[in-house]
PDB file of C-alpha atoms in Angstrom:
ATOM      1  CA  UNK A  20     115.588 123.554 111.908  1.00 47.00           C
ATOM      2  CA  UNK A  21     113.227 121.176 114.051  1.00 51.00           C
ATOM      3  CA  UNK A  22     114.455 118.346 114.969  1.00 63.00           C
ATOM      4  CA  UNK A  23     113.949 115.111 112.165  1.00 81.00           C
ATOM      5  CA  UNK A  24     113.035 112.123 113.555  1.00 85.00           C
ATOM      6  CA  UNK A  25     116.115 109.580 112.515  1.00 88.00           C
ATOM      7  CA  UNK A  26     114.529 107.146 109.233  1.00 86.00           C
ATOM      8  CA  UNK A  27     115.336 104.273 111.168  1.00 90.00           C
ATOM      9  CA  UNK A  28     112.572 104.988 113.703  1.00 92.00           C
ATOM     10  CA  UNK A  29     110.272 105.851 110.726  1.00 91.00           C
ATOM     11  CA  UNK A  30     111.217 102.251 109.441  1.00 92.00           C
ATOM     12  CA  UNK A  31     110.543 100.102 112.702  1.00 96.00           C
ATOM     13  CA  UNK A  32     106.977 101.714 113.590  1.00 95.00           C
ATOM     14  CA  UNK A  33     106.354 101.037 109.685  1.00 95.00           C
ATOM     15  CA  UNK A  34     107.688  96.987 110.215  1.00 96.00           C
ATOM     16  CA  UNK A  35     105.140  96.838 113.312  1.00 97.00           C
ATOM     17  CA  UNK A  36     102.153  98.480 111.348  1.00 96.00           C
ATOM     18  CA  UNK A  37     102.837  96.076 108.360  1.00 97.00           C
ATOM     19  CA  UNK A  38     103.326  93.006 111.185  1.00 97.00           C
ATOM     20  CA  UNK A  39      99.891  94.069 112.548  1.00 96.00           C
ATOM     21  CA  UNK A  40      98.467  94.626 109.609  1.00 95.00           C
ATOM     22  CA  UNK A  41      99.426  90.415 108.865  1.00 97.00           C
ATOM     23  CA  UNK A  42      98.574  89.471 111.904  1.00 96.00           C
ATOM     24  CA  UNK A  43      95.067  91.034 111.503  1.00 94.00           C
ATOM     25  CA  UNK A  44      94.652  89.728 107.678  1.00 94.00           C
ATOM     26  CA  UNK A  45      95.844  85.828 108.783  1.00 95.00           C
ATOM     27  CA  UNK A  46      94.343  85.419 112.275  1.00 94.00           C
ATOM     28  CA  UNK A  47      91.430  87.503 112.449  1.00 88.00           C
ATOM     29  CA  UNK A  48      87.794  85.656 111.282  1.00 87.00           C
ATOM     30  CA  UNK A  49      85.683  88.882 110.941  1.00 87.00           C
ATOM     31  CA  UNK A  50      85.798  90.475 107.573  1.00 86.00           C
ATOM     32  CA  UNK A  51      85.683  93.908 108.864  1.00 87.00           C
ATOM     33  CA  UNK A  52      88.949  93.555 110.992  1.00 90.00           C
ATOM     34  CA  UNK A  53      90.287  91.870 108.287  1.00 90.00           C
ATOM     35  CA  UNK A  54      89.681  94.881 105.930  1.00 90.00           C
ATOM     36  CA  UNK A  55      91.222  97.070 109.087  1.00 91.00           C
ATOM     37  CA  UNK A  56      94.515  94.654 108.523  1.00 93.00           C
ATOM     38  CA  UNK A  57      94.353  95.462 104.916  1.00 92.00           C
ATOM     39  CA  UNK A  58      94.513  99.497 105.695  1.00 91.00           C
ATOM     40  CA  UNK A  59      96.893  98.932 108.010  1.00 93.00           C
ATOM     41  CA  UNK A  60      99.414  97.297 105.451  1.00 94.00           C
ATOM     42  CA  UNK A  61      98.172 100.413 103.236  1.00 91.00           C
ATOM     43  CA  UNK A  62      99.234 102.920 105.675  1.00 92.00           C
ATOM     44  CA  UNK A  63     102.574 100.975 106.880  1.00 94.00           C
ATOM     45  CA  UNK A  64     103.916 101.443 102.859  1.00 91.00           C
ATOM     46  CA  UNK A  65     102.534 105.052 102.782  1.00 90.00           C
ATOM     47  CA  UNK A  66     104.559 105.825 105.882  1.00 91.00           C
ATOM     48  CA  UNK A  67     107.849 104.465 103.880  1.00 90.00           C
ATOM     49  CA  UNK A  68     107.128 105.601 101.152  1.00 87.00           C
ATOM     50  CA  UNK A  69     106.991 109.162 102.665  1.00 86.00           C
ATOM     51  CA  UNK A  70     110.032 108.632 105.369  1.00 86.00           C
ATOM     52  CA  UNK A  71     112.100 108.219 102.164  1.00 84.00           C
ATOM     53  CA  UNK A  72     111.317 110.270  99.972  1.00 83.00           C
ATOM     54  CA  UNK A  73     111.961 113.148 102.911  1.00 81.00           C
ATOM     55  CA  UNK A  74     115.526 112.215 102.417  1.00 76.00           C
ATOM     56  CA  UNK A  75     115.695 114.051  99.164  1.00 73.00           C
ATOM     57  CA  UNK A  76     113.264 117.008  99.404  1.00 71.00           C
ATOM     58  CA  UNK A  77     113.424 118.023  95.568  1.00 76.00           C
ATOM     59  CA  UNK A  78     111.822 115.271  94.702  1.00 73.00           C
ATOM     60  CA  UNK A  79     108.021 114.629  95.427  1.00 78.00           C
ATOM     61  CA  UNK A  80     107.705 110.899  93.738  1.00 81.00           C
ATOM     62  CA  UNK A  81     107.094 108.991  97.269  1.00 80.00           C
ATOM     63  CA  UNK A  82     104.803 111.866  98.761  1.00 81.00           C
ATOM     64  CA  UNK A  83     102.457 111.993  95.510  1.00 85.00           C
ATOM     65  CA  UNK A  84     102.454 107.873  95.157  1.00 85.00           C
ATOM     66  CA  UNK A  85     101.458 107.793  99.070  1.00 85.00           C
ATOM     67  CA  UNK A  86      98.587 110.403  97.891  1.00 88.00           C
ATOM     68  CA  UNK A  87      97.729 107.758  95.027  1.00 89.00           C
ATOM     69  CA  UNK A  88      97.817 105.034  97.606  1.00 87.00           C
ATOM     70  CA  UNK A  89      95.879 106.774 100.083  1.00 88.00           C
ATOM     71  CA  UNK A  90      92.935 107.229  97.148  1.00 91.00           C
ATOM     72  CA  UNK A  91      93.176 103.696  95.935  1.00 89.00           C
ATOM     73  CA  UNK A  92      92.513 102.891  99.630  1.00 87.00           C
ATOM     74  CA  UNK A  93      89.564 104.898 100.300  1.00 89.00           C
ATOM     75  CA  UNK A  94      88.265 103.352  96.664  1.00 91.00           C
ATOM     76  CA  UNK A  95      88.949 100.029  97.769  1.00 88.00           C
ATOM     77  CA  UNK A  96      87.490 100.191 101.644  1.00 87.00           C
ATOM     78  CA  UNK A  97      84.079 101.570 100.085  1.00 90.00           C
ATOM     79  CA  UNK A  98      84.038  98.691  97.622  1.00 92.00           C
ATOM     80  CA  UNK A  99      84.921  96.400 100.619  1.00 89.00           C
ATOM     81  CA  UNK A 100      82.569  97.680 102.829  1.00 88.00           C
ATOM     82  CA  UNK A 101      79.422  97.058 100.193  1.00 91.00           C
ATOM     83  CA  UNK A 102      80.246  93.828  99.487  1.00 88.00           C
ATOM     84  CA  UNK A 103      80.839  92.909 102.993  1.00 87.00           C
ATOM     85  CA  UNK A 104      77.032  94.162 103.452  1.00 90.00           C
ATOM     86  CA  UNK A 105      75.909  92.789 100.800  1.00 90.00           C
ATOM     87  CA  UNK A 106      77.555  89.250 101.913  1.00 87.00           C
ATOM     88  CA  UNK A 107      75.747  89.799 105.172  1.00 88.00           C
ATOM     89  CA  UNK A 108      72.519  90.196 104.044  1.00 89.00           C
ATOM     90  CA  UNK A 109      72.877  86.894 102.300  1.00 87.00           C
ATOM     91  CA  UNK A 110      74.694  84.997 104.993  1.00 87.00           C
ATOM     92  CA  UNK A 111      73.596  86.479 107.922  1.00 86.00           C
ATOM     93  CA  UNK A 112      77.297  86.534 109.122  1.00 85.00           C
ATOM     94  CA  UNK A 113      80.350  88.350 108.364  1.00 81.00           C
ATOM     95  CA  UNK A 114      82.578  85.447 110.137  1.00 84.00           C
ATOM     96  CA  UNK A 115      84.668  84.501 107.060  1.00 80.00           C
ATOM     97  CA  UNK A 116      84.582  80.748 108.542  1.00 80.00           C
ATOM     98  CA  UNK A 117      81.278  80.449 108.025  1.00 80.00           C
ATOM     99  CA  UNK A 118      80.927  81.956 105.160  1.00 78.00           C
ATOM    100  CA  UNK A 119      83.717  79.520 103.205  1.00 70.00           C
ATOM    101  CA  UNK A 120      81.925  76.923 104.740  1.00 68.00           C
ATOM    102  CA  UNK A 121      78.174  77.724 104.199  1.00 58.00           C
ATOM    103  CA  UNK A 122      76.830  75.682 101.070  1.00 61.00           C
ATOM    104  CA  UNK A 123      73.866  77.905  99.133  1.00 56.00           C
TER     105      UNK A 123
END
């Protein structure tokens, strides 16, 4: 058998992605990184979600919820992505700052 990567490592590169994906969402001003934070918080539950549920291989309920996830995700960045154009086109600006701040 290969060797398994020990959960615990699985765990801490998940904690970063999720801390990155925070740090992206709060400090960030562009709505397309922003969006990139949001996937990034997205990916950092998939990867727990399918770290544990590796721990008890006759059961598939983490690995088909990531796959749900992963769908809702793709759903939700499309969705994101058309509104952010179409906010553009209005605004002229995809700085979130100036958006809030614009009065039309």
């Amino acid at each position: 058998m290969l060797n398994q990567i020990p959960l615990e490592h699985i765990l801490l590169l998940s904690a970063v992605l999720f801390s990155l994906g925070i740090l992206a969402v709060i400090t960030k001003r562009h709505a397309v990184v922003v969006l990139m934070g949001i996937e990034l918080i997205f990916n950092a539950a998939n990867l727990n979600l399918v770290a544990f549920s590796r721990h008890d291989p006759q059961l598939m309920q983490g690995q088909l919820f990531s796959l749900f996830v992963i769908i809702i995700a793709a759903a939700e960045a499309a969705v994101a992505l058309a509104i952010v154009l179409r906010v553009y086109q209005h605004f002229n600006t995809a700085n979130l700052n100036q958006i809030v701040t614009s009065e039309d």
